[in-house]
């Protein structure tokens, strides 16, 4: 897959997940073969106020290229400035968020609210594309609600205004993350634009990936929730789709080693105190499927130091 002039070495990319796809997690997913990874969404407005935390979200490590920074907002000029800052930060791709369903975003006219305003979508894409010389992608949903299924129209407008790729999550804003991802709409977008289309929604294994690729004809797939505590999903999918080889889930020891490496990176970047607090949910995701997982996941809610985590890992591995 190629996004603009950026070569992507896998069919599978890590989707943006606010509160999750920080530099540490992206590096772990990249090490397991993700074609590229997206940052958490960054507010164009906050960047214009020089918000330190927003700049932090755009930090990119040298070993994670190609990497995309996702920006959100509803003002073309601010979005263009945010895109320039993403380039400064080292982004290889800038992605425009037109899919976020959260009220605090939508009620401000950003995220998925944009899908109700095709003319503004076009202006934002044009403005961003004119501001940078890296590829621009747009992440959209099926539409705002059942009465506004606008993915095809919006995708065509994005293409017309210079977008290099569209990413389509086959749910409406109204659905949030419930119900099923509609593969028909991804197929319809693919049939109506010439730029690459990345399908997104409910891909969690080889079977669901195969279905997405075959049914929709999409050029690549973005994975979000199925990567949580499961970053080796990229290795499993690459092995199958590149070489036809079905490999197993890693052994418990390898899983725990990957988790430790991930959480150590979080602590390196954010300090142990904040890092461990933020990592509790990650640890709990990694423990899914282990024997006695319920008890251990409960314990994950109390880890405060890396030593606590190493001790937990030892108890987990001794119980398998
Ligand atoms: C906790 C959470 C945070 C998310 N944050 C973002 C975000 O910052 N930007 C975005 O475009 N989508 C975001 N999404 C949506 C995902 O990128 C993806 O489109 C959605 O989860 C469907 O894919 P999946 O079925 O593979 O999870 C988020 C989803 C979740 C569950």
Short mmCIF file of C-alpha atoms and ligand atoms in Angstrom, two decimals:
data_model
loop_
_atom_site.label_atom_id
_atom_site.label_comp_id
_atom_site.label_asym_id
_atom_site.label_seq_id
_atom_site.Cartn_x
_atom_site.Cartn_y
_atom_site.Cartn_z
CA UNK A 1 0.00 0.00 0.00
CA UNK A 2 1.17 3.51 -0.76
CA UNK A 3 -0.24 6.65 0.86
CA UNK A 4 0.80 9.51 -1.38
CA UNK A 5 4.53 8.92 -1.76
CA UNK A 6 4.84 7.03 1.54
CA UNK A 7 5.41 3.31 1.14
CA UNK A 8 3.58 1.21 3.75
CA UNK A 9 5.00 -2.28 4.25
CA UNK A 10 1.93 -3.99 5.63
CA UNK A 11 -1.77 -4.08 4.90
CA UNK A 12 -2.40 -3.35 8.57
CA UNK A 13 -2.04 -0.10 10.47
CA UNK A 14 -2.68 0.91 14.06
CA UNK A 15 -5.71 3.21 14.30
CA UNK A 16 -5.68 6.32 16.47
CA UNK A 17 -6.97 5.69 19.99
CA UNK A 18 -7.15 8.64 22.36
CA UNK A 19 -5.50 7.72 25.66
CA UNK A 20 -3.85 4.64 24.15
CA UNK A 21 -1.75 5.18 21.00
CA UNK A 22 1.04 7.11 22.67
CA UNK A 23 4.65 6.82 21.54
CA UNK A 24 5.26 3.74 23.73
CA UNK A 25 2.33 1.72 22.36
CA UNK A 26 3.00 2.81 18.79
CA UNK A 27 6.61 1.64 19.06
CA UNK A 28 5.47 -1.73 20.38
CA UNK A 29 2.93 -2.15 17.55
CA UNK A 30 5.52 -1.10 15.01
CA UNK A 31 7.95 -3.68 16.39
CA UNK A 32 5.28 -6.33 15.76
CA UNK A 33 4.89 -5.22 12.15
CA UNK A 34 2.20 -2.53 12.01
CA UNK A 35 2.54 -0.82 8.61
CA UNK A 36 2.20 2.54 10.28
CA UNK A 37 0.72 3.88 13.49
CA UNK A 38 -1.39 6.93 14.24
CA UNK A 39 -1.01 9.26 17.18
CA UNK A 40 -3.84 10.09 19.52
CA UNK A 41 -5.97 12.90 18.14
CA UNK A 42 -4.47 16.34 18.70
CA UNK A 43 -6.57 19.50 18.96
CA UNK A 44 -5.71 22.14 16.37
CA UNK A 45 -7.11 24.78 18.66
CA UNK A 46 -5.05 23.63 21.66
CA UNK A 47 -1.92 23.72 19.49
CA UNK A 48 -2.74 27.30 18.54
CA UNK A 49 -2.70 28.13 22.28
CA UNK A 50 0.71 26.44 22.57
CA UNK A 51 -0.73 23.75 24.82
CA UNK A 52 2.23 21.70 26.05
CA UNK A 53 0.30 18.44 26.38
CA UNK A 54 -0.86 18.63 22.77
CA UNK A 55 2.72 19.03 21.58
CA UNK A 56 3.64 16.00 23.71
CA UNK A 57 1.04 13.92 21.84
CA UNK A 58 2.88 14.65 18.59
CA UNK A 59 6.29 13.42 19.73
CA UNK A 60 7.56 10.71 17.40
CA UNK A 61 10.42 8.28 18.04
CA UNK A 62 13.08 7.74 15.41
CA UNK A 63 12.17 4.06 14.96
CA UNK A 64 8.46 4.53 14.31
CA UNK A 65 8.47 5.95 10.81
CA UNK A 66 6.27 6.06 8.87
CA UNK A 67 4.00 7.58 11.47
CA UNK A 68 0.78 9.60 11.19
CA UNK A 69 -0.33 12.43 13.44
CA UNK A 70 -4.07 12.92 13.66
CA UNK A 71 -5.46 16.41 14.11
CA UNK A 72 -8.98 17.55 14.85
CA UNK A 73 -10.81 20.85 14.61
CA UNK A 74 -13.26 22.72 12.43
CA UNK A 75 -11.32 25.81 11.37
CA UNK A 76 -9.41 25.35 8.11
CA UNK A 77 -6.69 27.80 9.00
CA UNK A 78 -6.03 26.32 12.45
CA UNK A 79 -6.04 22.84 10.92
CA UNK A 80 -3.46 23.95 8.37
CA UNK A 81 -1.26 25.34 11.14
CA UNK A 82 -1.67 22.15 13.15
CA UNK A 83 -0.64 20.12 10.10
CA UNK A 84 2.51 22.23 9.73
CA UNK A 85 3.35 21.59 13.39
CA UNK A 86 2.81 17.85 12.82
CA UNK A 87 5.34 18.00 9.99
CA UNK A 88 7.78 19.83 12.28
CA UNK A 89 7.28 17.08 14.80
CA UNK A 90 8.37 14.49 12.24
CA UNK A 91 5.03 13.15 10.97
CA UNK A 92 5.16 11.33 7.64
CA UNK A 93 1.38 11.55 7.19
CA UNK A 94 -1.19 13.93 8.62
CA UNK A 95 -4.66 12.53 9.27
CA UNK A 96 -7.80 14.64 9.67
CA UNK A 97 -10.34 13.40 12.21
CA UNK A 98 -13.88 13.42 10.82
CA UNK A 99 -15.10 10.46 12.83
CA UNK A 100 -14.86 11.19 16.54
CA UNK A 101 -18.30 10.71 18.11
CA UNK A 102 -17.58 12.19 21.57
CA UNK A 103 -20.06 14.93 22.54
CA UNK A 104 -17.38 17.39 23.62
CA UNK A 105 -15.85 17.15 20.12
CA UNK A 106 -19.04 16.89 18.06
CA UNK A 107 -20.80 19.69 19.94
CA UNK A 108 -17.92 21.96 18.96
CA UNK A 109 -18.47 21.15 15.30
CA UNK A 110 -15.40 18.89 15.02
CA UNK A 111 -14.94 15.14 14.56
CA UNK A 112 -17.95 13.43 13.04
CA UNK A 113 -20.00 16.67 13.10
CA UNK A 114 -18.01 17.68 10.03
CA UNK A 115 -19.70 14.93 8.05
CA UNK A 116 -22.89 16.99 8.19
CA UNK A 117 -21.08 19.86 6.48
CA UNK A 118 -19.51 18.61 3.22
CA UNK A 119 -18.50 22.09 2.09
CA UNK A 120 -16.48 22.66 5.28
CA UNK A 121 -14.90 19.19 4.96
CA UNK A 122 -13.67 20.19 1.53
CA UNK A 123 -12.23 23.47 2.76
CA UNK A 124 -10.43 21.80 5.67
CA UNK A 125 -8.84 19.16 3.43
CA UNK A 126 -7.83 21.78 0.87
CA UNK A 127 -6.35 24.03 3.52
CA UNK A 128 -4.36 21.22 5.16
CA UNK A 129 -3.19 19.80 1.85
CA UNK A 130 -2.01 23.22 0.69
CA UNK A 131 -0.07 23.76 3.92
CA UNK A 132 2.11 20.64 3.91
CA UNK A 133 4.03 18.50 1.48
CA UNK A 134 3.37 15.18 3.17
CA UNK A 135 0.36 12.95 2.38
CA UNK A 136 -2.98 13.85 3.93
CA UNK A 137 -5.50 11.22 4.97
CA UNK A 138 -9.02 11.69 6.31
CA UNK A 139 -10.67 9.32 8.77
CA UNK A 140 -14.42 9.29 8.35
CA UNK A 141 -17.39 7.23 9.49
CA UNK A 142 -20.32 5.79 7.57
CA UNK A 143 -22.18 9.03 8.32
CA UNK A 144 -23.56 11.01 11.21
CA UNK A 145 -26.72 8.96 11.72
CA UNK A 146 -29.11 6.75 9.76
CA UNK A 147 -30.58 9.81 8.04
CA UNK A 148 -27.14 11.08 7.04
CA UNK A 149 -25.15 8.28 5.42
CA UNK A 150 -22.66 10.57 3.74
CA UNK A 151 -19.43 8.53 3.59
CA UNK A 152 -19.36 8.32 -0.21
CA UNK A 153 -20.11 12.01 -0.70
CA UNK A 154 -17.55 13.08 1.91
CA UNK A 155 -14.89 10.73 0.58
CA UNK A 156 -15.32 12.17 -2.92
CA UNK A 157 -15.08 15.71 -1.60
CA UNK A 158 -11.93 14.79 0.33
CA UNK A 159 -10.44 13.27 -2.82
CA UNK A 160 -11.36 16.29 -4.89
CA UNK A 161 -9.67 18.59 -2.39
CA UNK A 162 -6.41 16.67 -2.34
CA UNK A 163 -6.73 13.86 0.23
CA UNK A 164 -4.31 11.04 -0.53
CA UNK A 165 -6.29 8.31 1.25
CA UNK A 166 -9.54 7.94 3.13
CA UNK A 167 -10.01 5.69 6.13
CA UNK A 168 -13.59 4.54 6.61
CA UNK A 169 -15.03 3.23 9.87
CA UNK A 170 -18.27 1.49 8.91
CA UNK A 171 -20.42 2.87 11.73
CA UNK A 172 -22.37 6.09 12.14
CA UNK A 173 -21.71 8.59 14.89
CA UNK A 174 -25.07 7.57 16.36
CA UNK A 175 -23.79 4.01 16.76
CA UNK A 176 -20.57 4.99 18.52
CA UNK A 177 -18.92 1.57 18.80
CA UNK A 178 -22.07 -0.56 19.05
CA UNK A 179 -23.73 -2.72 16.43
CA UNK A 180 -21.73 -3.95 13.48
CA UNK A 181 -19.32 -2.30 11.10
CA UNK A 182 -21.06 -1.97 7.73
CA UNK A 183 -18.77 -3.40 5.07
CA UNK A 184 -21.16 -2.29 2.30
CA UNK A 185 -20.37 1.36 2.94
CA UNK A 186 -16.61 0.73 2.81
CA UNK A 187 -17.14 -1.09 -0.48
CA UNK A 188 -19.25 1.79 -1.80
CA UNK A 189 -16.53 4.31 -0.91
CA UNK A 190 -13.89 2.13 -2.57
CA UNK A 191 -15.98 1.99 -5.75
CA UNK A 192 -16.43 5.75 -5.83
CA UNK A 193 -12.93 7.13 -5.32
CA UNK A 194 -9.60 6.51 -7.00
CA UNK A 195 -7.37 7.16 -3.98
CA UNK A 196 -6.60 4.25 -1.64
CA UNK A 197 -9.27 3.34 0.91
CA UNK A 198 -8.43 1.89 4.30
CA UNK A 199 -11.23 -0.10 5.91
CA UNK A 200 -11.80 0.07 9.65
CA UNK A 201 -14.11 -1.62 12.10
CA UNK A 202 -14.29 -4.93 13.94
CA UNK A 203 -11.19 -6.52 12.43
CA UNK A 204 -9.78 -8.73 15.16
CA UNK A 205 -8.29 -11.80 13.45
CA UNK A 206 -7.39 -13.41 10.12
CA UNK A 207 -11.00 -14.27 9.29
CA UNK A 208 -12.41 -10.79 9.85
CA UNK A 209 -9.45 -9.22 8.01
CA UNK A 210 -9.97 -11.53 5.04
CA UNK A 211 -13.65 -10.66 4.96
CA UNK A 212 -12.94 -6.92 5.06
CA UNK A 213 -10.37 -7.15 2.25
CA UNK A 214 -12.39 -9.45 0.01
CA UNK A 215 -15.81 -7.92 0.47
CA UNK A 216 -14.85 -4.26 0.30
CA UNK A 217 -11.80 -4.37 -1.99
CA UNK A 218 -10.11 -1.93 0.40
CA UNK A 219 -6.37 -1.31 0.09
CA UNK A 220 -5.51 -1.71 3.74
CA UNK A 221 -7.01 -2.11 7.18
CA UNK A 222 -6.81 -0.08 10.35
CA UNK A 223 -7.06 -1.90 13.65
CA UNK A 224 -7.99 -0.25 16.92
CA UNK A 225 -9.56 -2.22 19.75
CA UNK A 226 -8.17 -5.60 18.72
CA UNK A 227 -4.63 -4.28 19.27
CA UNK A 228 -5.27 -3.47 22.93
CA UNK A 229 -3.11 -5.81 25.01
CA UNK A 230 -2.62 -7.69 21.74
CA UNK A 231 0.01 -5.83 19.67
CA UNK A 232 1.25 -9.09 18.09
CA UNK A 233 -1.96 -9.10 16.05
CA UNK A 234 0.09 -7.30 13.40
CA UNK A 235 2.63 -10.12 13.27
CA UNK A 236 -0.13 -12.75 13.07
CA UNK A 237 -1.88 -10.90 10.22
CA UNK A 238 1.33 -10.13 8.31
CA UNK A 239 2.48 -13.74 8.46
CA UNK A 240 -0.82 -14.90 7.04
CA UNK A 241 -1.38 -12.25 4.39
CA UNK A 242 2.28 -12.04 3.26
CA UNK A 243 3.25 -15.70 3.46
CA UNK A 244 0.09 -17.73 4.04
CA UNK A 245 1.44 -18.91 7.38
CA UNK A 246 -0.82 -19.26 10.40
CA UNK A 247 1.13 -18.61 13.58
CA UNK A 248 -0.07 -19.00 17.14
CA UNK A 249 -0.56 -16.36 19.75
CA UNK A 250 2.75 -15.82 21.57
CA UNK A 251 3.46 -17.98 24.62
CA UNK A 252 2.59 -16.40 28.00
CA UNK A 253 6.25 -15.55 28.66
CA UNK A 254 6.62 -13.67 25.37
CA UNK A 255 3.37 -11.82 26.01
CA UNK A 256 4.52 -10.71 29.44
CA UNK A 257 7.93 -9.68 28.08
CA UNK A 258 6.22 -7.52 25.42
CA UNK A 259 3.98 -6.00 28.07
CA UNK A 260 6.96 -5.24 30.35
CA UNK A 261 8.80 -3.58 27.48
CA UNK A 262 5.73 -1.53 26.63
CA UNK A 263 5.14 -0.34 30.19
CA UNK A 264 8.84 0.40 30.72
CA UNK A 265 8.65 2.70 27.71
CA UNK A 266 5.55 4.42 29.09
CA UNK A 267 7.44 5.06 32.34
CA UNK A 268 10.50 6.26 30.45
CA UNK A 269 8.44 8.86 28.61
CA UNK A 270 6.00 9.88 31.33
CA UNK A 271 7.81 9.08 34.57
CA UNK A 272 7.05 6.05 36.71
CA UNK A 273 4.25 7.59 38.77
CA UNK A 274 2.05 8.82 35.92
CA UNK A 275 3.24 6.04 33.64
CA UNK A 276 2.10 3.28 35.99
CA UNK A 277 -1.22 5.00 36.65
CA UNK A 278 -1.91 5.21 32.94
CA UNK A 279 -0.68 1.65 32.39
CA UNK A 280 -3.11 -0.11 34.70
CA UNK A 281 -5.70 -0.46 31.97
CA UNK A 282 -3.04 -1.63 29.50
CA UNK A 283 -1.81 -4.31 31.92
CA UNK A 284 -5.36 -5.48 32.44
CA UNK A 285 -5.83 -5.80 28.64
CA UNK A 286 -2.63 -7.83 28.32
CA UNK A 287 -3.85 -10.26 30.97
CA UNK A 288 -7.00 -11.18 29.06
CA UNK A 289 -7.13 -14.89 28.32
CA UNK A 290 -4.57 -15.88 30.97
CA UNK A 291 -5.48 -18.49 33.57
CA UNK A 292 -6.93 -16.79 36.68
CA UNK A 293 -7.17 -13.58 34.60
CA UNK A 294 -10.04 -12.09 36.61
CA UNK A 295 -8.01 -11.98 39.84
CA UNK A 296 -4.83 -10.76 38.15
CA UNK A 297 -6.69 -8.08 36.21
CA UNK A 298 -8.11 -6.88 39.47
CA UNK A 299 -4.59 -6.71 40.90
CA UNK A 300 -3.50 -4.70 37.84
CA UNK A 301 -5.76 -1.93 39.14
CA UNK A 302 -3.35 -1.42 42.07
CA UNK A 303 0.13 -1.54 40.52
CA UNK A 304 2.01 1.68 41.25
CA UNK A 305 5.61 0.92 40.38
CA UNK A 306 7.51 -1.11 37.82
CA UNK A 307 8.51 -3.44 40.67
CA UNK A 308 4.82 -4.06 41.40
CA UNK A 309 4.39 -4.98 37.74
CA UNK A 310 7.38 -7.34 37.67
CA UNK A 311 6.03 -9.08 40.79
CA UNK A 312 2.61 -9.40 39.17
CA UNK A 313 4.19 -10.86 36.02
CA UNK A 314 5.97 -13.46 38.12
CA UNK A 315 2.74 -14.48 39.84
CA UNK A 316 0.92 -14.63 36.51
CA UNK A 317 3.56 -16.80 34.85
CA UNK A 318 3.76 -19.12 37.86
CA UNK A 319 0.02 -19.71 37.56
CA UNK A 320 -0.08 -20.71 33.88
C1 LIG B 1 -10.89 4.38 23.38
C2 LIG B 1 -11.00 4.78 21.95
C3 LIG B 1 -10.36 5.93 21.51
C4 LIG B 1 -10.45 6.33 20.18
N1 LIG B 1 -9.80 7.47 19.78
C5 LIG B 1 -9.85 7.84 18.47
C6 LIG B 1 -9.15 9.00 18.01
O1 LIG B 1 -8.44 9.69 18.74
N2 LIG B 1 -9.27 9.32 16.68
C7 LIG B 1 -10.03 8.57 15.81
O2 LIG B 1 -10.09 8.89 14.62
N3 LIG B 1 -10.67 7.46 16.22
C8 LIG B 1 -10.59 7.08 17.52
N4 LIG B 1 -11.23 5.93 17.91
C9 LIG B 1 -11.87 5.08 16.90
C10 LIG B 1 -10.93 3.99 16.40
O3 LIG B 1 -9.79 4.55 15.76
C11 LIG B 1 -11.65 3.05 15.40
O4 LIG B 1 -12.13 3.82 14.34
C12 LIG B 1 -12.81 2.29 16.04
O5 LIG B 1 -12.49 1.82 17.33
C13 LIG B 1 -13.24 1.11 15.16
O6 LIG B 1 -12.17 0.24 14.93
P1 LIG B 1 -12.02 -1.17 15.72
O7 LIG B 1 -13.28 -1.95 15.51
O8 LIG B 1 -10.80 -1.81 15.11
O9 LIG B 1 -11.85 -0.85 17.18
C14 LIG B 1 -11.19 5.54 19.24
C15 LIG B 1 -11.81 4.37 19.69
C16 LIG B 1 -11.73 3.99 21.00
C17 LIG B 1 -12.41 2.72 21.44
#
